Coordinates of C-alpha atoms and ligand atoms in Angstrom, one line a residue:
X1 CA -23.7 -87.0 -57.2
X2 CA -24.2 -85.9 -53.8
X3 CA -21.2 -84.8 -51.7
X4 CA -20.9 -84.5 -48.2
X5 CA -18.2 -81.5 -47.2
X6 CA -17.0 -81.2 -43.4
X7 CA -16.3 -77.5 -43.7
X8 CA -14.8 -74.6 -40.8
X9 CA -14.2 -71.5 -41.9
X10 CA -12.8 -69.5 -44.3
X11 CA -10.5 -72.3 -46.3
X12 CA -13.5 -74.3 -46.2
X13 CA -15.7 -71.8 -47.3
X14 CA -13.3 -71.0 -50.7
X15 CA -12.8 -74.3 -51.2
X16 CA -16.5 -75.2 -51.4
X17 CA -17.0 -72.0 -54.3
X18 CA -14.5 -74.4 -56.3
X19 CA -16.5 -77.1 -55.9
X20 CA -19.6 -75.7 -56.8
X21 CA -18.0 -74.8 -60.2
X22 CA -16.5 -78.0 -60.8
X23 CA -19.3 -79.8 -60.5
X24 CA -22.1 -78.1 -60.9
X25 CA -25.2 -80.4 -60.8
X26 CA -23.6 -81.7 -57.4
X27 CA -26.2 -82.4 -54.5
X28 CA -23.7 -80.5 -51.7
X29 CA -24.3 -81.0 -47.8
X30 CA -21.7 -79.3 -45.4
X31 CA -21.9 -80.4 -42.3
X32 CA -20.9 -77.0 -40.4
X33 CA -18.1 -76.3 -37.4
X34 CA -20.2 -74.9 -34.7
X35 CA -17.1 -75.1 -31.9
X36 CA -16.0 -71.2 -32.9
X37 CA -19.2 -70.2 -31.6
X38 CA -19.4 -67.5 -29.3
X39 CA -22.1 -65.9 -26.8
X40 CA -21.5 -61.6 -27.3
X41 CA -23.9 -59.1 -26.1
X42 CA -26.5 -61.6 -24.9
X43 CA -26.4 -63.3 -29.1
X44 CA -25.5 -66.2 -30.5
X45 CA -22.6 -65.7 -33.1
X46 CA -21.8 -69.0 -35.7
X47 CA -18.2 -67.7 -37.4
X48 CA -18.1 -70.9 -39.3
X49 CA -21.8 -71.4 -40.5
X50 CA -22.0 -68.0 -41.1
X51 CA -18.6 -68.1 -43.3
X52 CA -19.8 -70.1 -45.3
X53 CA -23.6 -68.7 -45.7
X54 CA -21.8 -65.7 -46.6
X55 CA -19.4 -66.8 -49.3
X56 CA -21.6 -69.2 -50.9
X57 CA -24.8 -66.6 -51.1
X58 CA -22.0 -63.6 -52.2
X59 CA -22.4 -61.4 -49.2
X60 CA -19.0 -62.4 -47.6
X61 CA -16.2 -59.5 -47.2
X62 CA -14.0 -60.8 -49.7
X63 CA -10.4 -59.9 -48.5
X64 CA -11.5 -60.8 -44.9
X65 CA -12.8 -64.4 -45.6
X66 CA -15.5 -63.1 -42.4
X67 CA -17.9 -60.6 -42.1
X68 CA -20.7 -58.7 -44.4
X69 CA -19.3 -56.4 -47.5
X70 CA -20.2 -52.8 -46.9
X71 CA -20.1 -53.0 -42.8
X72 CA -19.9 -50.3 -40.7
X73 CA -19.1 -50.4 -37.0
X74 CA -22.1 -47.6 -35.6
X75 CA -23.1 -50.7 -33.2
X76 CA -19.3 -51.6 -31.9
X77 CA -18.6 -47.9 -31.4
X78 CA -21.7 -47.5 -29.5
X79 CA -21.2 -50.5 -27.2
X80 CA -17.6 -49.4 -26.4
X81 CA -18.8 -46.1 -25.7
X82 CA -20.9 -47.7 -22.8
X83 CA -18.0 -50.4 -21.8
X84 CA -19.7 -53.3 -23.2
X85 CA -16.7 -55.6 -24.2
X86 CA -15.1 -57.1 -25.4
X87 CA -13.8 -54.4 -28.1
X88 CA -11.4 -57.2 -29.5
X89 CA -14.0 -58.8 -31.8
X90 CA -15.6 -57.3 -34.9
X91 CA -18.9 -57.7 -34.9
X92 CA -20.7 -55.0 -38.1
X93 CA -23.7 -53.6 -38.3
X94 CA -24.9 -56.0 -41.4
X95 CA -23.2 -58.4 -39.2
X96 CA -25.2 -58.0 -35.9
X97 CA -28.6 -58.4 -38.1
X98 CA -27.9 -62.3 -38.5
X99 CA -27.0 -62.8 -34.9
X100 CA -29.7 -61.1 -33.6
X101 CA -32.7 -62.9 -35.9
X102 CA -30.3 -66.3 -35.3
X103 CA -30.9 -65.6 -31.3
X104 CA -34.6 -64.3 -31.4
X105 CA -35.2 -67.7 -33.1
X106 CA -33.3 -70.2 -31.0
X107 CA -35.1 -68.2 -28.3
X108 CA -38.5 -69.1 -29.7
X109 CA -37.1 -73.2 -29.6
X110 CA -36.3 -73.5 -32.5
X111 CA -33.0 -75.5 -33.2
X112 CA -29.8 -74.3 -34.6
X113 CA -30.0 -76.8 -37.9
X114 CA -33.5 -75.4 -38.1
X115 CA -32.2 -71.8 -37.9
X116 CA -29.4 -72.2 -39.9
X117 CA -32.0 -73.5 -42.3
X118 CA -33.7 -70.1 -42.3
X119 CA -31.1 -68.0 -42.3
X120 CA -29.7 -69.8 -45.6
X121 CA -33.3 -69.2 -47.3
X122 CA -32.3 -65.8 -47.4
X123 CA -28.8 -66.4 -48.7
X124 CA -29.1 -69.2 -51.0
X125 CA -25.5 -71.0 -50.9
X126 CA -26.8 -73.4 -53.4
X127 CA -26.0 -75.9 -50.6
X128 CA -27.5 -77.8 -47.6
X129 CA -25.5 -76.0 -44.7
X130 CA -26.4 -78.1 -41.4
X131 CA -24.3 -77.2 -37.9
X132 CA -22.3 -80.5 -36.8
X133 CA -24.7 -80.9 -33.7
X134 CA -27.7 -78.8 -32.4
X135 CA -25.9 -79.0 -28.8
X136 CA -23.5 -76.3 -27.6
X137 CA -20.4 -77.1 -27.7
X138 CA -17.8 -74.1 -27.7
X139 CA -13.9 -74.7 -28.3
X140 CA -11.3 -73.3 -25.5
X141 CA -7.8 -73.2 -25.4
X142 CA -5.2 -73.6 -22.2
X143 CA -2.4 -70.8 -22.4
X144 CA 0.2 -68.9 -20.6
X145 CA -0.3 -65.4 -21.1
X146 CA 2.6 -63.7 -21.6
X147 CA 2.3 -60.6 -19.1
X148 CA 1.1 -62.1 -16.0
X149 CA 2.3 -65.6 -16.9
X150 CA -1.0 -66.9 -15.3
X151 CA -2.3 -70.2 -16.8
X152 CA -5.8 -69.5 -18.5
X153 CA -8.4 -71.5 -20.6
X154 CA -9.6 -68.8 -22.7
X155 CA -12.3 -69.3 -25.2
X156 CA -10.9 -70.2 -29.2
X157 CA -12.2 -66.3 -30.4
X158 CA -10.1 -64.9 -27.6
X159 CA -7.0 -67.2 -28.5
X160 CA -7.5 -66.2 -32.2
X161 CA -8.9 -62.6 -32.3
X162 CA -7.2 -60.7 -28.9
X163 CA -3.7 -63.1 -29.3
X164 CA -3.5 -63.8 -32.5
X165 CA -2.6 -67.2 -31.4
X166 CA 0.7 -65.6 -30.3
X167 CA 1.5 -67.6 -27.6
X168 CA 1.6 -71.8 -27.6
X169 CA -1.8 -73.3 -27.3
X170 CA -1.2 -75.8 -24.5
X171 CA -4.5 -77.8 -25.0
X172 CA -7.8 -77.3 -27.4
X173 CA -10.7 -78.9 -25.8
X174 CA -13.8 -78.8 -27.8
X175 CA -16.2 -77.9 -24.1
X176 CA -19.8 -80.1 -24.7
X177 CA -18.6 -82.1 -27.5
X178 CA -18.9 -85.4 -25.2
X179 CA -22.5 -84.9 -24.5
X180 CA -23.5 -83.5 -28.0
X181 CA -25.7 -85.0 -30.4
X182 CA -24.9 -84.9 -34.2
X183 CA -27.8 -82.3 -35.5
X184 CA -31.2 -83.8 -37.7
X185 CA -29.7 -85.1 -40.8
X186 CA -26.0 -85.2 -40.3
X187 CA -25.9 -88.9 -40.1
X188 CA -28.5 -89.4 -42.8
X189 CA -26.3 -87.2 -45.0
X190 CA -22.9 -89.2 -44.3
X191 CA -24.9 -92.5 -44.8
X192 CA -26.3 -91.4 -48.6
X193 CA -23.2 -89.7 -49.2
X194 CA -21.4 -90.4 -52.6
X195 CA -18.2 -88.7 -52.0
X196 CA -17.3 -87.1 -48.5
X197 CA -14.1 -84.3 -48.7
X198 CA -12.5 -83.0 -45.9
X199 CA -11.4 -79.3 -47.0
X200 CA -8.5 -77.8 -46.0
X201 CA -9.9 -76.1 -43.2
X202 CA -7.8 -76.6 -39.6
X203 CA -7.7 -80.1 -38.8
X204 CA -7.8 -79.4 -35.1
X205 CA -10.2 -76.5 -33.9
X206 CA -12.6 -76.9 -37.6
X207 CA -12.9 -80.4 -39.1
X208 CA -11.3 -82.1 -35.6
X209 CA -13.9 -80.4 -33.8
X210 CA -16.5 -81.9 -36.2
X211 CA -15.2 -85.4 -36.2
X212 CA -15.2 -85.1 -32.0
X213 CA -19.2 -85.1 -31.8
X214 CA -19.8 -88.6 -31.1
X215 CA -21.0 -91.0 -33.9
X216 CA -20.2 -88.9 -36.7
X217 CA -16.1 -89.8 -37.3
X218 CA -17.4 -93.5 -36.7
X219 CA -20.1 -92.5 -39.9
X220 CA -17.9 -91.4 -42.2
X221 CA -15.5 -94.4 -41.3
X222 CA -18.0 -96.6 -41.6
X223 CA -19.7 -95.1 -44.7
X224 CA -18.1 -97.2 -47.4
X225 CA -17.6 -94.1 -50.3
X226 CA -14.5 -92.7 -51.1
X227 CA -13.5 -90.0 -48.3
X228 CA -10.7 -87.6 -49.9
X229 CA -9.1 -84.7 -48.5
X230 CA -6.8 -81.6 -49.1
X231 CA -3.9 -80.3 -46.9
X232 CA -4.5 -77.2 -45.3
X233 CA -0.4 -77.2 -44.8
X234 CA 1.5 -76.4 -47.6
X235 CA 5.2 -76.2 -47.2
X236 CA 5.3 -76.8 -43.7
X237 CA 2.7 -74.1 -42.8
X238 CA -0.9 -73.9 -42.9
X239 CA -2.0 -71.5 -46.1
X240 CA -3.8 -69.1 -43.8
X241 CA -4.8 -69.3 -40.1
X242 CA -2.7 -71.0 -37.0
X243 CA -3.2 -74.1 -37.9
X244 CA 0.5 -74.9 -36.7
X245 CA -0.1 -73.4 -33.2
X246 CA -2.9 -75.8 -32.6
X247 CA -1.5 -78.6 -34.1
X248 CA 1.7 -78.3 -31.6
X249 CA -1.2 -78.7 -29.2
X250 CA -2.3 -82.4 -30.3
X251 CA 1.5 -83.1 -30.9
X252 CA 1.3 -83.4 -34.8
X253 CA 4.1 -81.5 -36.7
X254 CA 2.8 -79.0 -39.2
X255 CA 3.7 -80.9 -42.5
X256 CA 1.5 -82.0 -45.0
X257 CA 1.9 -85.7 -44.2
X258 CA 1.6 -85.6 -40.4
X259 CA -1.9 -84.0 -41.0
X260 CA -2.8 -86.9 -43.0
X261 CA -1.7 -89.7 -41.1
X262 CA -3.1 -87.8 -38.1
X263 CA -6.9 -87.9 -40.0
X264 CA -5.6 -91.6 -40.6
X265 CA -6.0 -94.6 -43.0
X266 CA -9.5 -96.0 -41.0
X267 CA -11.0 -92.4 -42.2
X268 CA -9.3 -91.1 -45.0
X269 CA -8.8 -93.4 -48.4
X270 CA -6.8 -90.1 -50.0
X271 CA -5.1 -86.9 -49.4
X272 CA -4.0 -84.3 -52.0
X273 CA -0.5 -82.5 -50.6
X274 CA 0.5 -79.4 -52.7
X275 CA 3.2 -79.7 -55.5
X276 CA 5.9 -78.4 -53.0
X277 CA 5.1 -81.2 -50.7
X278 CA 5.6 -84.2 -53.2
X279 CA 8.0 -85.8 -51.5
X280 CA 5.5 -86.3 -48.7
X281 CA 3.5 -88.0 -51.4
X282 CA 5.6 -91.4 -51.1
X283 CA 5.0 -91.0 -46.6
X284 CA 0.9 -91.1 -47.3
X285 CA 1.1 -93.7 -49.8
X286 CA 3.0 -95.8 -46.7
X287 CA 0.3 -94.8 -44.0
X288 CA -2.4 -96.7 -46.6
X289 CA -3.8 -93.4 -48.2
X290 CA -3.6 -92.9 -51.5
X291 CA -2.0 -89.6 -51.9
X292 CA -1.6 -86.9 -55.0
X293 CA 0.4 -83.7 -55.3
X294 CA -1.4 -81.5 -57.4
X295 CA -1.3 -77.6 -56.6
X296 CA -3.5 -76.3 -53.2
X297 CA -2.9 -72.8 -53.7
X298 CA -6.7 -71.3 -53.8
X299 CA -5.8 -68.1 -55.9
X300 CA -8.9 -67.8 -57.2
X301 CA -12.2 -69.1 -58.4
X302 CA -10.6 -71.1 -60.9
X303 CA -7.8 -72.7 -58.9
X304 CA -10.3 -73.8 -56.3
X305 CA -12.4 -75.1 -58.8
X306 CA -9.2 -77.5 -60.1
X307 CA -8.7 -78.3 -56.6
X308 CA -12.0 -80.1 -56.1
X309 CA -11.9 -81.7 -59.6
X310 CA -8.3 -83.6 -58.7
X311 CA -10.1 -84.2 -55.4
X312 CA -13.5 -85.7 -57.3
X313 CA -11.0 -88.0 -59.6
X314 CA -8.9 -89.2 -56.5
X315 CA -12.0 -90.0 -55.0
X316 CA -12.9 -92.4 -58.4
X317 CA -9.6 -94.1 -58.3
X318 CA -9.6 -94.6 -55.1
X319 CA -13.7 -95.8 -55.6
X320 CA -12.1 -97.9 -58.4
X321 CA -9.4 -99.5 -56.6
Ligands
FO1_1 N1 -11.5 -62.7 -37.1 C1 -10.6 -61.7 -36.7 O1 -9.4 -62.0 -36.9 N2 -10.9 -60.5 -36.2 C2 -12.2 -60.2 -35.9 O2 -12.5 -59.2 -35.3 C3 -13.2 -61.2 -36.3 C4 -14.6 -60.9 -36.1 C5 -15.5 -61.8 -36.6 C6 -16.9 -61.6 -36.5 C7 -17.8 -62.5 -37.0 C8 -17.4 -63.6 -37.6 O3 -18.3 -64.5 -38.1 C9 -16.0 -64.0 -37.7 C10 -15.1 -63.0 -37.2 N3 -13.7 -63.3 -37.3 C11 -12.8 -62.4 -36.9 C12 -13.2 -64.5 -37.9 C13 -13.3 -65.7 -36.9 O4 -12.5 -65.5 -35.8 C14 -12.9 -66.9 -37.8 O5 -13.6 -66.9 -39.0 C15 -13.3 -68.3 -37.3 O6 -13.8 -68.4 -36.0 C16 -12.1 -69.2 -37.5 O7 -12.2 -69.8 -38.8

């Protein structure tokens, strides 16, 4: 079966694990958020792609969800010792390694599908991992910060990493999706697709961002499979992250149902809420997506693993209906 997975970060990431346990002989392409992206210290840094590169090929820093295992910090501490910011994001030795060989090799031409390629031949997800476009495009967010009361657009790391998504995201504006092209193989891969998921990654800044490079929401709409996804809100708040925050910023409440109906019926056939949410069950159904409520919790290997079996046997029903 192959299965096409529009992944972000770190739900997306988790979620995948289950889904390489629940179905094994699975050929898996993830089609990779590139919009977290950030330019530090003159390199290239791909949160998202590498997120996933790193939990699928078992270097990722577990409790983090980002980041190598065993990092140190002899870089960061050296580059604040000279006043080379910003300090506020966490780049690790181990870390630095893959941004550094990822920005040698775009220097030398070579795309980012085609690095990310390379990169993964040393990691071996056990998946295809290609970037949603080959273009830069970089998400930013319009705030107020709260000393100076100054309206900024600040770029998504800073909005994340330095506030903590503390104050109100006013607007997220994904800056070059317009003008960017989906990257070699994206479209071929939606088009051959058996299944496409949507994992609960943030439906704005992650799987938004994705579905905002021209031609590929359009593909999946237009694929004719099953497309099946999972709430990354559960109880009225996302499971880990701000999706909320940036969800007030496209005016969709942070429940379950609104995230659904906000992906609508022309893309999504069906939608697994958590168990807490099943009353929201009855609310999809009525929006035309066929909607389950089965638990969402990703405890552990396991769980995630049921997770993407209820969403492989929504996605036959729904094939079936
Ligand atoms: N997230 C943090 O909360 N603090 C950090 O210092 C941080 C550093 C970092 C470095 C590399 C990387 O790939 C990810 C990093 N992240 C950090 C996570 C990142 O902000 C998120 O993973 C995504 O951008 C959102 O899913």
């Amino acid at each position: 079966m192959r299965i096409v997975v529009l992944a972000g970060g770190i739900g997306g990431a988790r979620f995948l694990r289950g889904l390489q346990r629940a179905s094994p002989e699975a050929d898996i392409t993830v089609i990779g958020n590139t919009g977290d992206d950030i330019h530090l210290f003159g390199l290239k840094v791909c949160p998202d792609l590498d997120t996933v590169m790193y939990t699928l090929g078992g270097g990722i820093n577990e409790e983090q969800g980002w980041g190598r295992t065993d990092e140190t910090f002899h870089l960061k501490e050296e580059l604040a010792a000279y006043g080379a910011g910003p300090e506020w994001f966490g780049l690790g030795d181990r870390d630095f390694a893959t941004h550094i060989v990822r920005t040698q090799m775009l220097s030398a031409g070579y795309p980012l599908s085609a690095v990310t390629e390379a990169l993964c031949d040393r990691w071996k997800p056990g998946v295809r991992l290609i970037p949603m476009s080959d273009d830069r495009v970089e998400t930013h967010v319009a705030v107020t910060l709260p000393d100076s009361g100054e309206r900024r657009v600040i770029h998504f790391q800073e909005y994340w990493v330095r506030l903590r998504a503390s104050v109100a995201a006013e607007a997220v504006v994904p800056v070059g999706a317009e003008q960017a092209k989906p990257a070699p193989g994206v479209l071929e891969a939606i088009a051959e697709a058996d299944v496409i998921l949507f994992p609960p990654s943030n439906p704005v800044v992650s799987v938004g961002t994705i579905l905002a490079v021209p031609g590929i929401r359009e593909a999946i709409a237009d694929a004719g499979v099953p497309v099946v996804g999972l709430s990354p809100i559960v109880g009225d708040a996302p499971v880990r992250g701000m999706a909320d925050k940036v969800l007030a910023a496209v005016g969709v409440e942070s429940t379950a149902a609104a995230v659904a109906e906000h992906y609508g019926s022309g893309l999504l056939d069906g939608w697994l809420v958590d168990t807490v949410d099943a009353s929201a069950v009855e609310r999809v159904e009525a929006a035309g997506i066929r909607c389950r409520a089965v638990p969402l919790m990703m405890s552990d290997l396991d769980a995630a693993a049921r997770m993407a079996q209820e969403a492989l046997t929504l996605a036959e029903e729904v094939r079936g209906a």
